[in-house]
XYZ file of C-alpha atoms in Angstrom:
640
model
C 0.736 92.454 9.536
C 2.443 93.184 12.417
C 4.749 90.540 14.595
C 2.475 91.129 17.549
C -0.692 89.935 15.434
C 1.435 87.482 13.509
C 2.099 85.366 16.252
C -1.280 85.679 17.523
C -2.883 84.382 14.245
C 0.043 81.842 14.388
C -1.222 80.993 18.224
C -4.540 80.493 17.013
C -3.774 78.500 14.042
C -1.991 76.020 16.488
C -5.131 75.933 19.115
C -7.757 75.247 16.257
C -7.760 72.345 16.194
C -7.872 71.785 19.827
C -11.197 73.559 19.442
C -12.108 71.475 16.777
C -11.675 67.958 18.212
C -12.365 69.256 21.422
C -13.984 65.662 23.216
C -16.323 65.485 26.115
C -15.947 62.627 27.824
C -18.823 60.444 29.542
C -18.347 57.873 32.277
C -19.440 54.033 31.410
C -22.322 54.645 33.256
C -23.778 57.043 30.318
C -24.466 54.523 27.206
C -27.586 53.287 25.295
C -29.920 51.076 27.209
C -29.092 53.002 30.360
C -31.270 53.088 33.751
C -31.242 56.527 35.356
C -33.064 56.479 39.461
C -36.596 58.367 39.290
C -37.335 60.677 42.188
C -34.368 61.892 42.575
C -31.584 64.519 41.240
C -30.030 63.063 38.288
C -26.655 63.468 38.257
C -24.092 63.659 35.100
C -20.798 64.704 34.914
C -17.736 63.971 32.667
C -14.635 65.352 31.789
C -13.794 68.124 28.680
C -11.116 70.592 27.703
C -10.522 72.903 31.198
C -12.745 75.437 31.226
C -15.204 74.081 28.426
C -18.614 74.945 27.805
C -20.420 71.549 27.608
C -24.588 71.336 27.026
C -26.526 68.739 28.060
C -29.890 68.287 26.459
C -33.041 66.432 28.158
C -36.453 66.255 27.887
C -36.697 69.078 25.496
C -34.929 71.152 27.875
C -30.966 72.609 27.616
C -28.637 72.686 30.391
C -25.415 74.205 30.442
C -22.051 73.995 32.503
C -18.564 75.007 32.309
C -15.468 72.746 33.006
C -13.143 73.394 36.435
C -8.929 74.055 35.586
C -8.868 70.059 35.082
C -11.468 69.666 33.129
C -14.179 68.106 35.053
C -17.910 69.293 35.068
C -21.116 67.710 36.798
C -25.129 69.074 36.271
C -27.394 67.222 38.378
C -30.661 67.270 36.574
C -33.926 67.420 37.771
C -35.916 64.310 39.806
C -37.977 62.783 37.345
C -40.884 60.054 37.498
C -40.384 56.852 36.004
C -40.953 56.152 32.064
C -38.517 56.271 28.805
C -37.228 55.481 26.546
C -35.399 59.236 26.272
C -32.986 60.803 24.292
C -29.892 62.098 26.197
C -27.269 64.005 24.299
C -24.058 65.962 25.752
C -21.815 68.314 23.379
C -18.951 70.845 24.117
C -17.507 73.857 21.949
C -16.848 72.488 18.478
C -17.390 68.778 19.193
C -19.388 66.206 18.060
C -22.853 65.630 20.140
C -23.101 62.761 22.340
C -26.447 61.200 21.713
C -27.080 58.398 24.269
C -30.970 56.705 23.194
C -33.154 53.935 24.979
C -32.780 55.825 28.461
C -35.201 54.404 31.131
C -35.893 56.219 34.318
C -37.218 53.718 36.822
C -35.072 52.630 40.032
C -31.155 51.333 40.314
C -29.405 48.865 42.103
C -25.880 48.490 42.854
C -25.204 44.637 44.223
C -21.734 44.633 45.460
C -19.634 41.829 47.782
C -18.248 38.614 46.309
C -18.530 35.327 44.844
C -22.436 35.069 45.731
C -23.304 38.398 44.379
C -20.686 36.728 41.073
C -23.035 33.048 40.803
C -24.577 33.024 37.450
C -28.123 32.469 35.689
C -25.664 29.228 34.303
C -24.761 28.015 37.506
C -28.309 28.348 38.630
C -30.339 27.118 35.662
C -31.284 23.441 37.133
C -32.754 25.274 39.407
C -35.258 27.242 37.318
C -34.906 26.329 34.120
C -38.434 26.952 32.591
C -38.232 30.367 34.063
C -34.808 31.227 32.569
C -35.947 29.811 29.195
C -38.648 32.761 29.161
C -36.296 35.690 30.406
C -37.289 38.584 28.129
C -37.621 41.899 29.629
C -36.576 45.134 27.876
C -37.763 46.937 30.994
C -34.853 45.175 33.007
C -31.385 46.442 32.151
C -28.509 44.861 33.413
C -24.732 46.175 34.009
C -21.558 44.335 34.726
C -18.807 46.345 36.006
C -15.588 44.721 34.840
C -13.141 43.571 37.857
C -9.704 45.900 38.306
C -8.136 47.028 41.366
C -5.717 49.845 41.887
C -2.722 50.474 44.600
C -2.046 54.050 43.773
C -6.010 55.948 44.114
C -8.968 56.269 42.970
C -9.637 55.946 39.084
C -12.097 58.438 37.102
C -13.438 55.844 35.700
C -14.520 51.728 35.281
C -13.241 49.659 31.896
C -15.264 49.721 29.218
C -18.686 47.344 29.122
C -21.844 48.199 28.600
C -25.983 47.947 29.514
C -27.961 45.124 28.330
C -31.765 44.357 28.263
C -32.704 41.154 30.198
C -33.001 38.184 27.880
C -31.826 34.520 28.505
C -28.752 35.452 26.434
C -27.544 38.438 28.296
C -28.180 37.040 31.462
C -26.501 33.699 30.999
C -23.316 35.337 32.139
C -24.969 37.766 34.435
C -25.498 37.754 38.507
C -28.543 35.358 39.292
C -29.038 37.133 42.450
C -28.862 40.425 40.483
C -30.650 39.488 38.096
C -33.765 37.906 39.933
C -34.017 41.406 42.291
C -34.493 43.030 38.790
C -37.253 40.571 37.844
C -38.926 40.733 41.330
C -38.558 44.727 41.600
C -39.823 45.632 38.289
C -43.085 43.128 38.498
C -43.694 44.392 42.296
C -43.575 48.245 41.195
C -44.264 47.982 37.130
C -41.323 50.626 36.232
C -37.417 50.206 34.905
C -35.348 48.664 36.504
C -31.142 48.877 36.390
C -28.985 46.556 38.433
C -25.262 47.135 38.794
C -23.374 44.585 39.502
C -19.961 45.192 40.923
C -18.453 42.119 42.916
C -15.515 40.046 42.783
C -14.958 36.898 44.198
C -12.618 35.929 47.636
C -12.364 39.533 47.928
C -12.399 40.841 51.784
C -14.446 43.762 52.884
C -10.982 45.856 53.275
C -10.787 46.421 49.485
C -14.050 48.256 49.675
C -13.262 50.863 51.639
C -11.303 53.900 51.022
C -8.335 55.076 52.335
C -9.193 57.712 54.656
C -11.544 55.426 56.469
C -9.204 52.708 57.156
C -5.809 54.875 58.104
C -6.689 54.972 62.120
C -7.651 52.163 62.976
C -5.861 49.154 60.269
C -2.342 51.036 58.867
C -0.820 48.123 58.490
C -3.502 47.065 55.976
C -2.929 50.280 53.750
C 1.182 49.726 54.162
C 0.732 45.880 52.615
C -1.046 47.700 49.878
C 1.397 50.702 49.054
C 4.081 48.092 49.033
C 2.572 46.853 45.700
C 2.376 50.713 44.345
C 5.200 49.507 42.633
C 4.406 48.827 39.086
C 7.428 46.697 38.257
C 7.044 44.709 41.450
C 3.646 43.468 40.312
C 4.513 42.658 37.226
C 7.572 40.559 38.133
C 5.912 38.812 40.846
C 2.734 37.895 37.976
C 5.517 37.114 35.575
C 7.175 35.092 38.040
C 3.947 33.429 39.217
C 2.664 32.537 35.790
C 6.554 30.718 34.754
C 5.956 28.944 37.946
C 2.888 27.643 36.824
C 3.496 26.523 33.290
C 6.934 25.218 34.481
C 4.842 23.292 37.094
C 2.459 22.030 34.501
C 4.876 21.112 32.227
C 7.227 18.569 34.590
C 3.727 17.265 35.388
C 2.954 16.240 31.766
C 6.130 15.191 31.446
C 6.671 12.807 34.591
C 2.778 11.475 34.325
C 2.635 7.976 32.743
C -0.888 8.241 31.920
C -0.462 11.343 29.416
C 2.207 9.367 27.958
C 0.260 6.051 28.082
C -2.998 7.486 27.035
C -4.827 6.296 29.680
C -7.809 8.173 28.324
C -8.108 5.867 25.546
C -11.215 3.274 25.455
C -8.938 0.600 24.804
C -6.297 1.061 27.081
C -6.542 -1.663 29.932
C -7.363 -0.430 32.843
C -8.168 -4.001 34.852
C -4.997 -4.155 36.928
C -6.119 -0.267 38.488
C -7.657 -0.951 41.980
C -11.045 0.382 42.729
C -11.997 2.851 45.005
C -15.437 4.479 46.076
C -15.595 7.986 45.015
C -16.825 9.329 48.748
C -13.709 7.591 50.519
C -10.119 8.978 50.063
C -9.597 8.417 46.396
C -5.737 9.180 46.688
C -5.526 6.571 49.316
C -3.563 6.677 52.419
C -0.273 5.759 51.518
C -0.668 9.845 49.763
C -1.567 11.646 52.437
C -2.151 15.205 50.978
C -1.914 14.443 46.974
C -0.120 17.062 45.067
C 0.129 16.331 41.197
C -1.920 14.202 38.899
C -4.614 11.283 39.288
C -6.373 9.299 37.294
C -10.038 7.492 37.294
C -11.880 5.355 34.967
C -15.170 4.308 34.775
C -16.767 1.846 32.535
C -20.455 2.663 31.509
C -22.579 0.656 29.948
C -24.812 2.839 26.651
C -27.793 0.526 25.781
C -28.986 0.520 21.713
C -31.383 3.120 22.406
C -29.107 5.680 23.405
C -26.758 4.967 21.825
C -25.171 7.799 19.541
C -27.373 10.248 21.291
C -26.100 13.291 22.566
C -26.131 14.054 26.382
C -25.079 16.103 29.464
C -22.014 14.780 31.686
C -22.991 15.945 35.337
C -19.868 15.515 37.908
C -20.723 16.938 40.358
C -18.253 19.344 41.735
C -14.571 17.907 42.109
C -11.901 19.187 44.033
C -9.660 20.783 42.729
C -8.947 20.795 38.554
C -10.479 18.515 36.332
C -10.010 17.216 33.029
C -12.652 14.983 31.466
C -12.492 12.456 28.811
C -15.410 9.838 27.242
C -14.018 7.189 25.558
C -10.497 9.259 24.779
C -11.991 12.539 23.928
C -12.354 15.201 25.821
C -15.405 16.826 26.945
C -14.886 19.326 29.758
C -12.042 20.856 32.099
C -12.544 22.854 34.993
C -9.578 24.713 36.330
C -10.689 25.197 40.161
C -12.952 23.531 42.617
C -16.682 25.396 42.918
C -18.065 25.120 39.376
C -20.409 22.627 38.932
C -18.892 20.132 36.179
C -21.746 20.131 33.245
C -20.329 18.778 30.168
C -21.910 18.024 26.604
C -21.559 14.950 25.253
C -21.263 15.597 21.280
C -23.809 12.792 19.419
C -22.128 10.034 17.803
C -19.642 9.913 21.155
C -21.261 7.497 23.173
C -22.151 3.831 21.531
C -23.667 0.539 22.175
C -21.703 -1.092 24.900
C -18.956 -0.520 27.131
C -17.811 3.086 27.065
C -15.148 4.929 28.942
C -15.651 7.862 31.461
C -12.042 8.987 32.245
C -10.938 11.907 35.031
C -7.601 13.455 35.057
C -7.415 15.027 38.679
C -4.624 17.808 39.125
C -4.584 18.925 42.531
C -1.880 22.047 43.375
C -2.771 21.227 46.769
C -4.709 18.791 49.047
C -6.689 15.683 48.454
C -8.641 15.432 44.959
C -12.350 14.206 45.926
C -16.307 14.448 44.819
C -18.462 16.318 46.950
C -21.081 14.867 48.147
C -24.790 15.678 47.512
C -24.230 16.965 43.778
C -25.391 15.256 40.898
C -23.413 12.754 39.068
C -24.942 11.214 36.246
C -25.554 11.365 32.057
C -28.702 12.920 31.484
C -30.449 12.454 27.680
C -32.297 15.062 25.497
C -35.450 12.462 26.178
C -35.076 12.845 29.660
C -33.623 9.831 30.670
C -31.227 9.701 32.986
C -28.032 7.428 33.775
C -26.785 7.378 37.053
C -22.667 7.508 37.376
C -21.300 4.274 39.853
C -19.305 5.523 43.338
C -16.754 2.757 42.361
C -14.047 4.051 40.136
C -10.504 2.676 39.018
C -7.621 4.852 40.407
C -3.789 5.009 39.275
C -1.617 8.000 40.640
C -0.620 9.596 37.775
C 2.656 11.859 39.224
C 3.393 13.393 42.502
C 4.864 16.454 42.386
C 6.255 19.449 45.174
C 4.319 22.029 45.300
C 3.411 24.619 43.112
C 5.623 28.312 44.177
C 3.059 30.688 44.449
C 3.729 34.489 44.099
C -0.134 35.712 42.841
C 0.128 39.222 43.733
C -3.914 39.364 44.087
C -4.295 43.300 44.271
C -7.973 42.237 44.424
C -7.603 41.189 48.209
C -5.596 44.529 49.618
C -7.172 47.110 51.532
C -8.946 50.021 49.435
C -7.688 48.512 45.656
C -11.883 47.996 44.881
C -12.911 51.010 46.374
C -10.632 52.875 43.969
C -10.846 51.345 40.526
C -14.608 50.070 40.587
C -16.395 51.901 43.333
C -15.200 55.577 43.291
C -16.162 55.814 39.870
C -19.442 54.796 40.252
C -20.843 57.735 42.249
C -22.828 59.913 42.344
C -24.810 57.842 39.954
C -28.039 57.618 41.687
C -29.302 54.683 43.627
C -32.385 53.340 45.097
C -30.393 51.028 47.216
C -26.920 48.627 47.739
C -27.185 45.146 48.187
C -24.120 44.101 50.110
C -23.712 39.990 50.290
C -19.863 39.274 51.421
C -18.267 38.472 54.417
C -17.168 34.297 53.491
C -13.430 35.804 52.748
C -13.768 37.766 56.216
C -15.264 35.012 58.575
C -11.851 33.514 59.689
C -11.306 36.470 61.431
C -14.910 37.981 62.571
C -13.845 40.107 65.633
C -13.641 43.527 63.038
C -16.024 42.878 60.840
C -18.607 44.770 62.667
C -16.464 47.967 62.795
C -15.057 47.866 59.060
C -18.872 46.905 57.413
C -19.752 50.159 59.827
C -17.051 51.883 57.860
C -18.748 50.519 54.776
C -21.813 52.004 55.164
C -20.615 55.557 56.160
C -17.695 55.427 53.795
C -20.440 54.877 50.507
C -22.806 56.869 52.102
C -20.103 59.596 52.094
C -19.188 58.974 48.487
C -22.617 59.430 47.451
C -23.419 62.192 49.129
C -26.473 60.210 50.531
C -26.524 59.609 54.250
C -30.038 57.795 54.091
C -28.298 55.299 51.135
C -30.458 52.067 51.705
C -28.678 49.330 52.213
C -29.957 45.962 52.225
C -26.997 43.498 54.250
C -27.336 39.747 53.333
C -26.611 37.187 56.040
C -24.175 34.755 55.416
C -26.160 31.307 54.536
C -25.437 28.092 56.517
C -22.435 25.849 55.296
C -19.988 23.155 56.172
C -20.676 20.061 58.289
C -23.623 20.488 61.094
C -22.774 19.968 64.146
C -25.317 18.164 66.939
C -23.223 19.940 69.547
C -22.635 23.476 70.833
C -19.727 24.989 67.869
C -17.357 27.900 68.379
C -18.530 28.816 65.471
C -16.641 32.463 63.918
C -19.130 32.189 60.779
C -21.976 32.472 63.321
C -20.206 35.515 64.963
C -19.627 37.125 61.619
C -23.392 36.454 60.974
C -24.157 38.181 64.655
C -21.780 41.315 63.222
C -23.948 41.471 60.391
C -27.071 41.418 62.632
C -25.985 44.195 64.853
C -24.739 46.937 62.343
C -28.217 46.565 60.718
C -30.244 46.252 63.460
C -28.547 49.763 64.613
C -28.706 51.668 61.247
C -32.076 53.318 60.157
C -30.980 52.654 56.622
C -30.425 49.298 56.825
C -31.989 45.751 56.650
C -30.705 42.077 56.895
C -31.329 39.623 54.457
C -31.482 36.839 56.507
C -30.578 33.266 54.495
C -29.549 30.957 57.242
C -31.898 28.272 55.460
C -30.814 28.820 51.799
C -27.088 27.072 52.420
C -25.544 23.674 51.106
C -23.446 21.852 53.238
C -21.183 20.783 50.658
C -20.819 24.586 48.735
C -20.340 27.755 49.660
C -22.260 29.075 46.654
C -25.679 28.208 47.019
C -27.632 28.101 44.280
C -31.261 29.149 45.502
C -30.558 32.630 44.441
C -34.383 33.668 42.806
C -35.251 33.029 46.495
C -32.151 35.248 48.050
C -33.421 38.057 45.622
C -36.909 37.293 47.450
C -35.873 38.523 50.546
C -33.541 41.360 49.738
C -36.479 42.222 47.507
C -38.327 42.407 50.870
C -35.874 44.780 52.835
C -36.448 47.119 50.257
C -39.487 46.769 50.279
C -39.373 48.670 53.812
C -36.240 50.004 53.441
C -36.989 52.274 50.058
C -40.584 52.003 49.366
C -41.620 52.125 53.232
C -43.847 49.359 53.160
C -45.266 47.782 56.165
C -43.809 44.212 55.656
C -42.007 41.661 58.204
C -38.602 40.435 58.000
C -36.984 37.986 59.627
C -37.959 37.784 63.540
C -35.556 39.872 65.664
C -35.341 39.130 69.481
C -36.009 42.069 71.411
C -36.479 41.570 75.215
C -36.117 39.117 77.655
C -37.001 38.173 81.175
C -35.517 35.685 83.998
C -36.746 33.850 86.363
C -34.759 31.368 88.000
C -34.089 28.922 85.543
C -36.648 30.007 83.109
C -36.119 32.239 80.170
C -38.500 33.893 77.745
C -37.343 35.157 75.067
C -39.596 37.852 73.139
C -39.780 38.571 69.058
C -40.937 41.912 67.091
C -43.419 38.856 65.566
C -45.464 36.346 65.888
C -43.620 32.953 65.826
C -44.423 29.580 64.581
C -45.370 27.208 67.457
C -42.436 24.575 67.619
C -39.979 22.508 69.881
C -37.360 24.653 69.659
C -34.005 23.298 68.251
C -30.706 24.566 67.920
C -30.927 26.877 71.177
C -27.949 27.090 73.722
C -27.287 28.560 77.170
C -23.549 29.571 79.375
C -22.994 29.476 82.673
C -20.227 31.094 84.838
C -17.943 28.229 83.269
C -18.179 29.626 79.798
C -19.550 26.146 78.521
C -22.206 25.990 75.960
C -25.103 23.157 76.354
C -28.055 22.643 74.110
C -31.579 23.363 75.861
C -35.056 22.405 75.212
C -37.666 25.302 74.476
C -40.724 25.753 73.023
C -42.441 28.976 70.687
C -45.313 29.832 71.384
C -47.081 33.844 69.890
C -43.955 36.015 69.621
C -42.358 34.250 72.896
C -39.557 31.497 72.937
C -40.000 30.136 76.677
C -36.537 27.597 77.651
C -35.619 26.248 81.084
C -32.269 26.121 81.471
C -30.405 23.196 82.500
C -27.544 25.913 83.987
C -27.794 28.258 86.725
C -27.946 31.836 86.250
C -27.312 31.492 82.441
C -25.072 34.367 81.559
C -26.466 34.263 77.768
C -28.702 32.702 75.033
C -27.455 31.594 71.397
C -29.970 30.218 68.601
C -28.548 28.812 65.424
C -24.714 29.345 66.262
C -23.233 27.304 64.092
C -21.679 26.956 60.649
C -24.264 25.000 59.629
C -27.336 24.769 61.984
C -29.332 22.590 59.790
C -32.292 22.127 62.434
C -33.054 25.737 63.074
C -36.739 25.576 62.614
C -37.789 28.710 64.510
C -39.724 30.852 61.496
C -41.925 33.491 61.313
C -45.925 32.883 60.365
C -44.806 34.317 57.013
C -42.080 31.178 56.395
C -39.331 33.375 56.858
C -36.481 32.235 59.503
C -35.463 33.743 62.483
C -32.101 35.469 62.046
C -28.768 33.367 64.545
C -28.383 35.889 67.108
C -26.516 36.102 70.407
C -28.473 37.680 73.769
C -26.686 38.444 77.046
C -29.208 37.787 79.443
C -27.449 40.155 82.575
């Protein structure tokens, strides 16, 4: 044998078994129990050796592609009508065959914003509770991408999870508002449904958009976030915030007299403790804004019957931590303020008699208190209920400075979503996006027009779809109401939501304004959200002729009377929450009445220089609806 083919059987020996375990790779998108979009190319792509033959096989038919110099390939299959469950399986040269089963073609949804897109079938389940009991619907699938962000680009790829078929189980965790749009979607059209859920709560709409669209116009936004491109920076400042924290925790436990008393003992004696009403200031006046630990008793009276008995512990929702104690055991903790505090009372805890409901606030910041509105009460398997008392004992437990924060939050800088859970997402095909954020963006509303603009274009871009539907839900109504005119920037982030819709083809608002609490920022009418973003796509994707919320259109002056004019007929009614300016900028409330598709007001101002209806965090007497029941979206009209 010669040198020359020496070294070439010795080069070969060396690449065999690169040959042999030769690996293509599949996004998380491509597993079992998958939903593929009907009616439209099917794309799937991957990555393999450079260069490498990889064969895809589907529907009995074999399609072939080769890998670019890094190794990345892509066939976009042909549009197919809904029905499964299919067999798709991928191989390359000398490597095992992917074989991905249970495949559904019907129509996907990606749901994408924040902490209302987050809310789960848990947090909602007083609300429909026989309904959740009888989820079970194979034809649903349902997909959670898992929350990272990324400083440095955009990521190939999401962390591993997986698709699951609806059932109360798999849901329990899941998106309500996701998951009802699934329910609603596949009984309105009978086929498969998929629903992606990709959200993270607090985040701002700057962490959804790349970096090319955001480098004009908000640089300093994409400088804050290549400050953190350094890897040891993030981890010190997470190192350093987590010591903080347990150090924190620790001289709390250590100067608090009630963890070394044992206050949440049933027999310690708690009749010296002053009482307090649960809806006043519970940390009293003399605390001002109550940093550290506080304690609350309750005495609660268990008659024979139920006695022994297991039950459910509803508090409400508490500000800000809780730990919870009956009779000196613990039954629930809650580390931050908007989860509803449902605890299960083991049987055997509660007896005959007096028993002990104990609370150990810890509050990092501001005043620990109950919100009002919520349940708080002991509910029994037989139904019966048990009504908490307002009146509690209070003792401040220890005060303490507060807490150093250095949380890096990567989650909340410009373009860290877009590259770790967005870009890898496309070009898997969609029906539609439901985008519901913009809470984290409302103290500052001015931009929020321009950047959800960005939004749209910058997906529609990604997916190589310009017609992407995209169904934009309305922020709901929250906080205190107001009977007089507000400067409210939650109503002019709603209005920047209104106007980017109203102007794109592709796009519909969800309007909600009537769905809020007052006392939460996570409503929990979700089915009924799902309703109406069920509705925009309705039009949206499967062009049907249905109304939406009533949009004004028109207008026309004379003197001091206005009339207003809909796209729709409007529910006759005395008009409420309606304002007018004059030339002195000053809002005042005005009469007005609806009558057909007009709203007709007389204005108690000259000249009115424009019109507002429902501009307010919280405008709990808008009552202008369509003849449908749906309400008419807060909007701003200049009237010159």
């Amino acid at each position: 044998m010669t040198m020359f083919r020496k070294l070439l059987f010795l080069l070969s020996v060396a690449l065999l078994p690169m040959v042999v375990n030769a690996k293509v790779v599949l996004p998380q998108l491509f597993q079992s129990g998958m939903v593929l979009q009907r009616g439209k190319p099917i794309p799937v792509w991957g990555k393999a050796d450079p260069h490498e033959h990889v064969n895809i096989r589907w529907q009995k038919r074999q399609y072939a592609v080769q890998a670019d110099a890094d190794g990345r390939w892509r066939v976009d299959l042909p549009q197919m009508k809904a029905g499964g469950p299919y067999v798709l399986e991928v191989s390359g040269e000398g490597s095992e065959v992917l074989t991905i089963q249970d495949v559904l073609v019907g129509d996907v949804w990606l749901c994408s914003g924040q902490s209302n897109v987050d809310v789960t079938i848990e947090r909602v389940y007083p609300q429909y509770p026989a309904e959740i009991d009888r989820f079970d619907n194979n034809r649903v699938r349902l997909f959670r991408v898992p929350n990272v962000a990324d400083t440095h680009g955009v990521r190939d790829d999401i962390a591993p999870t997986q698709w699951k078929p609806l059932n109360k189980e798999n849901a329990w965790g899941f998106s309500a508002l996701g998951t009802f749009l699934g329910i609603r979607m596949q009984q309105q059209t009978g086929v498969p449904q998929g629903i992606i859920v990709n959200s993270w709560g607090g985040t701002p709409i700057e962490a959804w958009l790349s970096a090319d669209s955001l480098q004009r116009d908000y640089p300093l936004e994409l400088q804050k976030t290549r400050l953190y491109q350094d890897d040891k920076l993030v981890e010190a400042q997470r190192e350093a915030n987590e010591r903080a924290g347990n150090r924190w925790f620790q001289l709390l436990n250590e100067a608090d007299p009630g963890v070394q008393q044992q206050w949440t003992s049933e027999q310690y004696n708690d009749q010296t403790w002053p009482e307090i009403n649960q809806y006043g200031d519970i940390a009293g006046q003399q605390y001002g804004n109550y940093v550290g630990s506080l304690w609350l008793r309750q005495h609660i009276y268990i008659n024979k019957e139920h006695a022994g008995k297991p039950a459910r512990l509803l508090l409400g929702t508490l500000f800000d931590q809780d730990y919870t104690y009956i009779n000196g055991r613990e039954v629930g903790r809650t580390y931050y303020q908007y989860p509803p505090r449902r605890y299960q009372v083991p049987e055997g805890l509660l007896h005959e008699g007096d028993n002990v409901l104990t609370i150990r606030f810890v509050n990092k910041y501001g005043i620990p208190h109950f919100i009002k509105e919520k349940p708080y009460m002991l509910i029994f398997g037989d139904g019966d209920t048990l009504r908490l008392s307002e009146q509690w004992k209070v003792s401040r437990g220890a005060l303490m400075p507060p807490c150093p924060s250095g949380d890096v939050s990567l989650q909340n800088m410009a373009t860290t979503l877009y590259n770790a859970v967005l870009y890898p997402l496309a070009p898997y095909a969609l029906s539609g996006v439901v985008w519901y954020q913009g809470e984290t963006n409302a103290g500052n509303p001015a931009p929020y027009a321009d950047l959800l603009r960005k939004l749209l274009g910058n997906w529609r871009t990604l997916w190589q779809a310009p017609q992407l539907p995209f169904c934009i839900v309305q922020l709901a109504n929250y906080m205190a109401p107001s009977a007089t005119p507000q400067n409210s920037s939650w109503a002019r982030l709603r209005e920047a939501q209104r106007t980017v819709a109203s102007d794109d083809p592709y796009a519909e608002l969800a309007c909600i304004i009537d769905l809020g609490e007052t006392v939460d920022i996570h409503p929990l009418r979700k089915k009924e959200v799902a309703e109406r973003v069920g509705l925009c796509m309705d039009r949206l994707v499967y062009h049907k002729r249905v109304q939406l919320s009533p949009q004004p259109v028109g207008f026309t002056c004379n003197d001091a009377v206005v009339e207003l004019t809909f796209d729709q007929p409007l529910r006759p009614c005395a008009v409420q929450e309606l304002e007018v300016v004059g030339e002195d900028g000053r809002y005042v409330n005005v009469e007005a009445t609806a009558k057909g598709n007009q709203v007709t007001l007389k204005s108690p101002v000259s000249s009115p220089k424009s019109v507002r209806y429902a501009w307010k965090d919280n405008p709990l007497r808008a009552n202008l609806y369509s003849l449908s029941g749906l309400p008419v979206t807060p909007f701003e009209m200049p009237l010159r």
